[in-house]
mmCIF file of C-alpha atoms and ligand atoms in Angstrom:
data_model
loop_
_atom_site.group_PDB
_atom_site.id
_atom_site.type_symbol
_atom_site.label_atom_id
_atom_site.label_comp_id
_atom_site.label_asym_id
_atom_site.label_seq_id
_atom_site.Cartn_x
_atom_site.Cartn_y
_atom_site.Cartn_z
ATOM 1 C CA MET A 1165 -19.227 22.876 -38.308
ATOM 2 C CA LYS A 1166 -15.514 22.348 -39.195
ATOM 3 C CA ASP A 1167 -14.532 24.244 -36.059
ATOM 4 C CA ILE A 1168 -16.693 22.042 -33.865
ATOM 5 C CA LEU A 1169 -15.329 18.844 -35.411
ATOM 6 C CA SER A 1170 -11.714 20.035 -35.004
ATOM 7 C CA TYR A 1171 -12.551 20.997 -31.357
ATOM 8 C CA ILE A 1172 -13.922 17.506 -30.736
ATOM 9 C CA GLN A 1173 -10.882 15.847 -32.243
ATOM 10 C CA LYS A 1174 -8.519 17.919 -30.214
ATOM 11 C CA ARG A 1175 -10.472 17.275 -27.017
ATOM 12 C CA ARG A 1176 -10.479 13.506 -27.720
ATOM 13 C CA LYS A 1177 -6.657 13.568 -28.251
ATOM 14 C CA TRP A 1178 -6.198 15.548 -25.068
ATOM 15 C CA LEU A 1179 -8.432 13.179 -23.079
ATOM 16 C CA LYS A 1180 -6.514 10.173 -24.410
ATOM 17 C CA TYR A 1181 -3.257 11.887 -23.439
ATOM 18 C CA LYS A 1182 -4.588 12.640 -19.989
ATOM 19 C CA MET A 1183 -6.001 9.149 -19.507
ATOM 20 C CA ILE A 1184 -4.794 7.546 -16.309
ATOM 21 C CA LYS A 1185 -2.959 4.214 -16.826
ATOM 22 C CA CYS A 1186 -3.736 1.234 -14.731
ATOM 23 C CA PHE A 1187 -1.437 -1.816 -14.311
ATOM 24 C CA ILE A 1188 -2.424 -5.087 -12.685
ATOM 25 C CA LEU A 1189 -0.352 -7.882 -11.126
ATOM 26 C CA LEU A 1190 -1.970 -11.304 -10.889
ATOM 27 C CA GLY A 1191 -0.346 -14.615 -9.878
ATOM 28 C CA PRO A 1192 -0.602 -17.478 -7.340
ATOM 29 C CA PRO A 1193 0.615 -16.932 -3.763
ATOM 30 C CA GLY A 1194 4.376 -16.598 -3.627
ATOM 31 C CA SER A 1195 4.710 -15.546 -7.299
ATOM 32 C CA GLY A 1196 6.380 -12.303 -6.170
ATOM 33 C CA LYS A 1197 3.538 -9.827 -6.778
ATOM 34 C CA GLY A 1198 4.185 -7.902 -3.605
ATOM 35 C CA THR A 1199 7.969 -7.790 -4.127
ATOM 36 C CA GLN A 1200 7.602 -6.586 -7.743
ATOM 37 C CA ALA A 1201 4.889 -4.125 -6.791
ATOM 38 C CA ASN A 1202 7.236 -2.477 -4.284
ATOM 39 C CA LYS A 1203 9.910 -2.007 -6.936
ATOM 40 C CA ILE A 1204 7.400 -0.797 -9.547
ATOM 41 C CA ILE A 1205 5.859 1.914 -7.337
ATOM 42 C CA LYS A 1206 9.334 3.154 -6.323
ATOM 43 C CA LYS A 1207 10.281 3.547 -9.991
ATOM 44 C CA PHE A 1208 7.007 4.892 -11.451
ATOM 45 C CA ASN A 1209 5.296 6.523 -8.442
ATOM 46 C CA PHE A 1210 1.970 4.833 -9.119
ATOM 47 C CA LEU A 1211 -0.740 4.546 -6.439
ATOM 48 C CA TYR A 1212 -0.507 0.982 -5.073
ATOM 49 C CA LEU A 1213 -3.569 -0.962 -4.274
ATOM 50 C CA SER A 1214 -3.172 -4.471 -2.931
ATOM 51 C CA THR A 1215 -6.490 -6.069 -1.873
ATOM 52 C CA GLY A 1216 -4.552 -8.536 0.222
ATOM 53 C CA ASP A 1217 -2.928 -5.716 2.228
ATOM 54 C CA ILE A 1218 -6.174 -3.841 2.603
ATOM 55 C CA LEU A 1219 -7.796 -7.068 3.906
ATOM 56 C CA ARG A 1220 -4.899 -7.899 6.226
ATOM 57 C CA ASN A 1221 -5.344 -4.447 7.769
ATOM 58 C CA ALA A 1222 -9.120 -4.868 8.021
ATOM 59 C CA GLU A 1223 -8.858 -8.329 9.623
ATOM 60 C CA LYS A 1224 -7.443 -6.685 12.785
ATOM 61 C CA TYR A 1225 -10.896 -5.215 13.463
ATOM 62 C CA ASP A 1226 -13.156 -7.693 11.645
ATOM 63 C CA GLU A 1227 -13.468 -11.326 12.774
ATOM 64 C CA ASN A 1228 -15.384 -12.315 9.658
ATOM 65 C CA ILE A 1229 -12.559 -11.205 7.370
ATOM 66 C CA ARG A 1230 -10.018 -12.843 9.698
ATOM 67 C CA ASN A 1231 -11.769 -16.183 9.432
ATOM 68 C CA ILE A 1232 -12.030 -16.107 5.684
ATOM 69 C CA LEU A 1233 -8.350 -15.131 5.223
ATOM 70 C CA LYS A 1234 -7.245 -17.882 7.641
ATOM 71 C CA LYS A 1235 -8.991 -20.441 5.482
ATOM 72 C CA GLY A 1236 -7.498 -19.020 2.275
ATOM 73 C CA LYS A 1237 -10.888 -18.432 0.742
ATOM 74 C CA LEU A 1238 -11.969 -15.431 -1.304
ATOM 75 C CA ILE A 1239 -13.679 -12.491 0.363
ATOM 76 C CA PRO A 1240 -17.205 -11.752 -1.116
ATOM 77 C CA ASP A 1241 -17.176 -9.455 -4.101
ATOM 78 C CA SER A 1242 -19.506 -6.904 -2.508
ATOM 79 C CA LEU A 1243 -16.974 -6.210 0.290
ATOM 80 C CA ILE A 1244 -13.993 -6.114 -2.027
ATOM 81 C CA ILE A 1245 -15.728 -3.698 -4.359
ATOM 82 C CA LYS A 1246 -16.660 -1.435 -1.425
ATOM 83 C CA LEU A 1247 -13.120 -1.390 -0.184
ATOM 84 C CA ILE A 1248 -11.627 -0.659 -3.625
ATOM 85 C CA THR A 1249 -14.107 2.107 -4.343
ATOM 86 C CA GLU A 1250 -13.319 3.759 -0.986
ATOM 87 C CA TYR A 1251 -9.544 3.472 -1.477
ATOM 88 C CA ILE A 1252 -9.727 5.061 -4.935
ATOM 89 C CA LYS A 1253 -11.904 7.888 -3.684
ATOM 90 C CA LYS A 1254 -9.472 8.685 -0.851
ATOM 91 C CA ASN A 1255 -6.272 8.579 -2.845
ATOM 92 C CA ASN A 1256 -4.761 10.391 -5.791
ATOM 93 C CA ILE A 1257 -4.499 8.170 -8.874
ATOM 94 C CA GLU A 1258 -3.239 10.817 -11.284
ATOM 95 C CA ASN A 1259 0.169 9.221 -11.631
ATOM 96 C CA GLY A 1260 -1.345 5.904 -12.515
ATOM 97 C CA ILE A 1261 -2.424 2.949 -10.409
ATOM 98 C CA LEU A 1262 -1.012 -0.510 -9.733
ATOM 99 C CA PHE A 1263 -3.487 -3.229 -8.560
ATOM 100 C CA ASP A 1264 -2.042 -6.342 -6.847
ATOM 101 C CA GLY A 1265 -4.376 -9.321 -6.544
ATOM 102 C CA PHE A 1266 -7.440 -7.607 -8.055
ATOM 103 C CA PRO A 1267 -9.605 -8.422 -9.979
ATOM 104 C CA ARG A 1268 -10.010 -12.061 -8.961
ATOM 105 C CA THR A 1269 -13.533 -12.659 -10.269
ATOM 106 C CA ILE A 1270 -15.491 -11.658 -13.388
ATOM 107 C CA ASN A 1271 -17.793 -9.563 -11.197
ATOM 108 C CA GLN A 1272 -14.725 -7.667 -9.862
ATOM 109 C CA ALA A 1273 -13.344 -7.296 -13.421
ATOM 110 C CA LYS A 1274 -16.600 -5.781 -14.670
ATOM 111 C CA THR A 1275 -16.816 -3.362 -11.722
ATOM 112 C CA LEU A 1276 -13.180 -2.360 -12.300
ATOM 113 C CA ASP A 1277 -14.091 -1.366 -15.838
ATOM 114 C CA LEU A 1278 -16.876 0.893 -14.499
ATOM 115 C CA ILE A 1279 -14.667 2.400 -11.740
ATOM 116 C CA LEU A 1280 -11.866 3.130 -14.242
ATOM 117 C CA SER A 1281 -14.151 4.709 -16.875
ATOM 118 C CA LYS A 1282 -15.690 7.009 -14.179
ATOM 119 C CA ASN A 1283 -12.142 8.132 -13.275
ATOM 120 C CA ASN A 1284 -10.872 8.635 -16.834
ATOM 121 C CA ALA A 1285 -8.581 5.653 -16.389
ATOM 122 C CA LYS A 1286 -7.951 2.558 -18.384
ATOM 123 C CA ILE A 1287 -6.083 -0.787 -18.064
ATOM 124 C CA SER A 1288 -2.725 -0.734 -19.858
ATOM 125 C CA ILE A 1289 -1.250 -4.079 -18.889
ATOM 126 C CA ILE A 1290 -2.254 -7.146 -16.801
ATOM 127 C CA PHE A 1291 0.906 -9.088 -15.812
ATOM 128 C CA ILE A 1292 0.171 -12.753 -15.247
ATOM 129 C CA ILE A 1293 2.952 -14.249 -13.172
ATOM 130 C CA SER A 1294 3.029 -18.014 -13.292
ATOM 131 C CA LEU A 1295 4.371 -20.425 -10.685
ATOM 132 C CA ASN A 1296 3.838 -24.155 -9.987
ATOM 133 C CA LEU A 1297 2.426 -25.605 -6.788
ATOM 134 C CA LYS A 1298 5.690 -27.061 -5.499
ATOM 135 C CA GLU A 1299 7.501 -23.750 -5.720
ATOM 136 C CA THR A 1300 4.488 -21.934 -4.227
ATOM 137 C CA ILE A 1301 4.541 -24.174 -1.164
ATOM 138 C CA LEU A 1302 8.323 -23.775 -0.756
ATOM 139 C CA ARG A 1303 8.220 -19.987 -1.051
ATOM 140 C CA ILE A 1304 5.185 -19.404 1.114
ATOM 141 C CA LYS A 1305 6.399 -21.652 3.923
ATOM 142 C CA SER A 1306 9.593 -19.704 4.161
ATOM 143 C CA ARG A 1307 8.022 -16.227 3.674
ATOM 144 C CA ARG A 1308 8.366 -13.682 6.505
ATOM 145 C CA VAL A 1309 7.043 -10.146 6.346
ATOM 146 C CA CYS A 1310 8.287 -6.965 7.975
ATOM 147 C CA SER A 1311 5.748 -5.784 10.565
ATOM 148 C CA ILE A 1312 6.584 -2.135 9.726
ATOM 149 C CA CYS A 1313 7.218 -1.703 6.041
ATOM 150 C CA GLY A 1314 5.752 -4.906 4.690
ATOM 151 C CA THR A 1315 8.926 -6.096 2.834
ATOM 152 C CA ASN A 1316 8.933 -9.805 2.109
ATOM 153 C CA TYR A 1317 11.813 -12.055 3.031
ATOM 154 C CA SER A 1318 12.589 -15.712 2.523
ATOM 155 C CA ILE A 1319 14.143 -17.486 5.479
ATOM 156 C CA GLU A 1320 15.523 -20.039 2.971
ATOM 157 C CA HIS A 1321 17.780 -17.365 1.435
ATOM 158 C CA ASN A 1322 18.318 -15.213 4.581
ATOM 159 C CA LYS A 1323 18.748 -17.813 7.281
ATOM 160 C CA SER A 1324 19.791 -15.355 9.967
ATOM 161 C CA THR A 1325 16.984 -12.919 9.147
ATOM 162 C CA ASP A 1326 14.726 -11.907 12.027
ATOM 163 C CA LYS A 1327 14.684 -8.125 11.494
ATOM 164 C CA CYS A 1328 13.987 -6.108 8.356
ATOM 165 C CA LYS A 1329 17.135 -4.953 6.551
ATOM 166 C CA ILE A 1330 15.460 -1.754 5.472
ATOM 167 C CA CYS A 1331 13.681 -0.440 8.652
ATOM 168 C CA HIS A 1332 14.739 -3.010 11.283
ATOM 169 C CA GLY A 1333 11.054 -3.948 11.909
ATOM 170 C CA LYS A 1334 10.358 -7.374 13.375
ATOM 171 C CA LEU A 1335 9.607 -10.111 10.839
ATOM 172 C CA PHE A 1336 6.500 -12.315 11.215
ATOM 173 C CA GLN A 1337 4.751 -15.163 9.358
ATOM 174 C CA ARG A 1338 1.396 -14.277 7.887
ATOM 175 C CA ASN A 1339 -1.613 -16.264 9.401
ATOM 176 C CA ASP A 1340 -2.559 -17.686 6.050
ATOM 177 C CA ASP A 1341 1.074 -18.766 5.364
ATOM 178 C CA GLU A 1342 1.353 -21.071 8.343
ATOM 179 C CA ASN A 1343 -0.564 -24.097 7.146
ATOM 180 C CA GLU A 1344 0.310 -26.170 4.119
ATOM 181 C CA LYS A 1345 -3.356 -27.182 3.506
ATOM 182 C CA VAL A 1346 -4.338 -23.516 3.370
ATOM 183 C CA ILE A 1347 -1.458 -22.710 0.985
ATOM 184 C CA ILE A 1348 -2.597 -25.540 -1.333
ATOM 185 C CA ASN A 1349 -6.209 -24.313 -1.131
ATOM 186 C CA ARG A 1350 -5.142 -20.704 -2.059
ATOM 187 C CA PHE A 1351 -3.181 -22.066 -4.991
ATOM 188 C CA LEU A 1352 -6.126 -24.166 -6.180
ATOM 189 C CA ILE A 1353 -8.545 -21.235 -5.825
ATOM 190 C CA TYR A 1354 -6.155 -19.092 -7.832
ATOM 191 C CA GLU A 1355 -5.935 -21.691 -10.636
ATOM 192 C CA LYS A 1356 -9.674 -21.950 -10.759
ATOM 193 C CA GLN A 1357 -10.429 -18.148 -10.704
ATOM 194 C CA ILE A 1358 -7.749 -17.140 -13.189
ATOM 195 C CA LYS A 1359 -9.182 -19.120 -16.088
ATOM 196 C CA PRO A 1360 -12.411 -17.031 -16.497
ATOM 197 C CA ILE A 1361 -10.391 -13.824 -15.902
ATOM 198 C CA LEU A 1362 -8.036 -14.769 -18.755
ATOM 199 C CA LEU A 1363 -11.022 -15.436 -20.982
ATOM 200 C CA TYR A 1364 -12.617 -12.151 -20.060
ATOM 201 C CA TYR A 1365 -9.491 -10.186 -21.166
ATOM 202 C CA LYS A 1366 -8.525 -12.536 -24.027
ATOM 203 C CA LYS A 1367 -9.632 -10.180 -26.780
ATOM 204 C CA SER A 1368 -7.905 -7.168 -25.225
ATOM 205 C CA ASN A 1369 -4.123 -6.642 -25.700
ATOM 206 C CA PHE A 1370 -3.628 -6.254 -21.923
ATOM 207 C CA LEU A 1371 -2.196 -9.638 -21.045
ATOM 208 C CA VAL A 1372 1.547 -10.099 -20.557
ATOM 209 C CA ASN A 1373 2.843 -13.450 -19.253
ATOM 210 C CA ILE A 1374 5.762 -13.608 -16.879
ATOM 211 C CA ASN A 1375 7.609 -16.708 -15.725
ATOM 212 C CA GLY A 1376 7.686 -16.476 -11.916
ATOM 213 C CA LEU A 1377 10.614 -18.874 -11.798
ATOM 214 C CA GLU A 1378 12.929 -16.289 -13.294
ATOM 215 C CA LYS A 1379 15.174 -14.241 -10.981
ATOM 216 C CA GLU A 1380 13.581 -11.273 -9.204
ATOM 217 C CA GLU A 1381 15.699 -8.771 -11.112
ATOM 218 C CA GLU A 1382 14.996 -10.358 -14.504
ATOM 219 C CA ILE A 1383 11.252 -10.253 -13.792
ATOM 220 C CA PHE A 1384 11.469 -6.601 -12.824
ATOM 221 C CA LYS A 1385 13.333 -5.825 -16.044
ATOM 222 C CA GLN A 1386 10.625 -7.500 -18.105
ATOM 223 C CA ILE A 1387 7.854 -5.652 -16.248
ATOM 224 C CA THR A 1388 9.653 -2.229 -16.523
ATOM 225 C CA LYS A 1389 10.249 -2.629 -20.270
ATOM 226 C CA ASN A 1390 6.551 -3.383 -20.851
ATOM 227 C CA ILE A 1391 5.358 -0.475 -18.605
ATOM 228 C CA ILE A 1392 7.695 2.002 -20.330
ATOM 229 C CA LYS A 1393 6.421 0.817 -23.746
ATOM 230 C CA ARG A 1394 2.874 1.434 -22.859
ATOM 231 C CA ASN A 1395 2.985 4.363 -20.293
HETATM 232 P P1 LIG B 373 -2.909 -11.950 -1.441
HETATM 233 O O1 LIG B 373 -2.161 -11.112 -0.525
HETATM 234 O O2 LIG B 373 -3.228 -11.271 -2.748
HETATM 235 O O3 LIG B 373 -2.298 -13.311 -1.579
HETATM 236 O O4 LIG B 373 -4.378 -12.130 -0.787
HETATM 237 C C1 LIG B 373 -4.496 -12.775 0.534
HETATM 238 C C2 LIG B 373 -5.932 -13.162 0.720
HETATM 239 O O5 LIG B 373 -6.808 -12.076 0.681
HETATM 240 C C3 LIG B 373 -6.494 -14.198 -0.356
HETATM 241 O O6 LIG B 373 -6.120 -15.482 -0.090
HETATM 242 C C4 LIG B 373 -7.973 -13.851 -0.228
HETATM 243 O O7 LIG B 373 -8.464 -14.492 0.926
HETATM 244 C C5 LIG B 373 -8.004 -12.365 0.018
HETATM 245 N N1 LIG B 373 -8.141 -11.556 -1.226
HETATM 246 C C6 LIG B 373 -7.138 -10.758 -1.718
HETATM 247 N N2 LIG B 373 -7.601 -10.125 -2.801
HETATM 248 C C7 LIG B 373 -8.880 -10.565 -3.050
HETATM 249 C C8 LIG B 373 -9.829 -10.304 -4.018
HETATM 250 N N3 LIG B 373 -9.609 -9.432 -5.081
HETATM 251 N N4 LIG B 373 -11.031 -10.970 -3.923
HETATM 252 C C9 LIG B 373 -11.328 -11.745 -2.905
HETATM 253 N N5 LIG B 373 -10.446 -12.040 -1.937
HETATM 254 C C10 LIG B 373 -9.223 -11.515 -1.989
#
């Protein structure tokens, strides 16, 4: 009996040690989730899963997705969950996983719990990056994205930028970044959907608030410090 108990204890410890860590970035449009995600995955080698990126790829072949993205509305949960499940099945998550822009609804959050427990994974930290509407509009209007590597640029800060400094890809403006009304709509949808998400995770110790107005490097420092503490 003693042997069995000690075996169970050892196995529990081992499983906890082997548990795959999951980190999440949430924030309104322009809060720097994509920029920070790029730096995080370079440093920690996590699998990166951005629902926005997956959808922007899918919109090339799917008119329905294209129309929803153009209006700045949320894609139905059933489709998002299908895409996430497929992505996790296809990719190796052993080094940990970084979600960007997911979960955005309670239904997605509950499904994420299920997916993670099936994969011996668990949430470590959810970073909530805050930004006000005025700054969101300013940043999104001047955002340009590299058509090859996806790096984000601000034409405010890099006035002469028309090519990516990393891979020389052509820069373009995202469809959903063109129209101020759509930008405001996306911000308002974010404000509305984040409240129940925060309530859902309130009792956990996952939430870490980040001020999105801080400098990019300072935000990265704060994120890195927290990841190292809990990884
Ligand atoms: P993002 O790149 O995170 O700003 O997302 C761009 C757009 O993709 C959003 O405005 C939504 O239309 C859609 N989207 C991204 N993630 C989700 C999600 N988890 N649930 C529903 N729609 C999403």
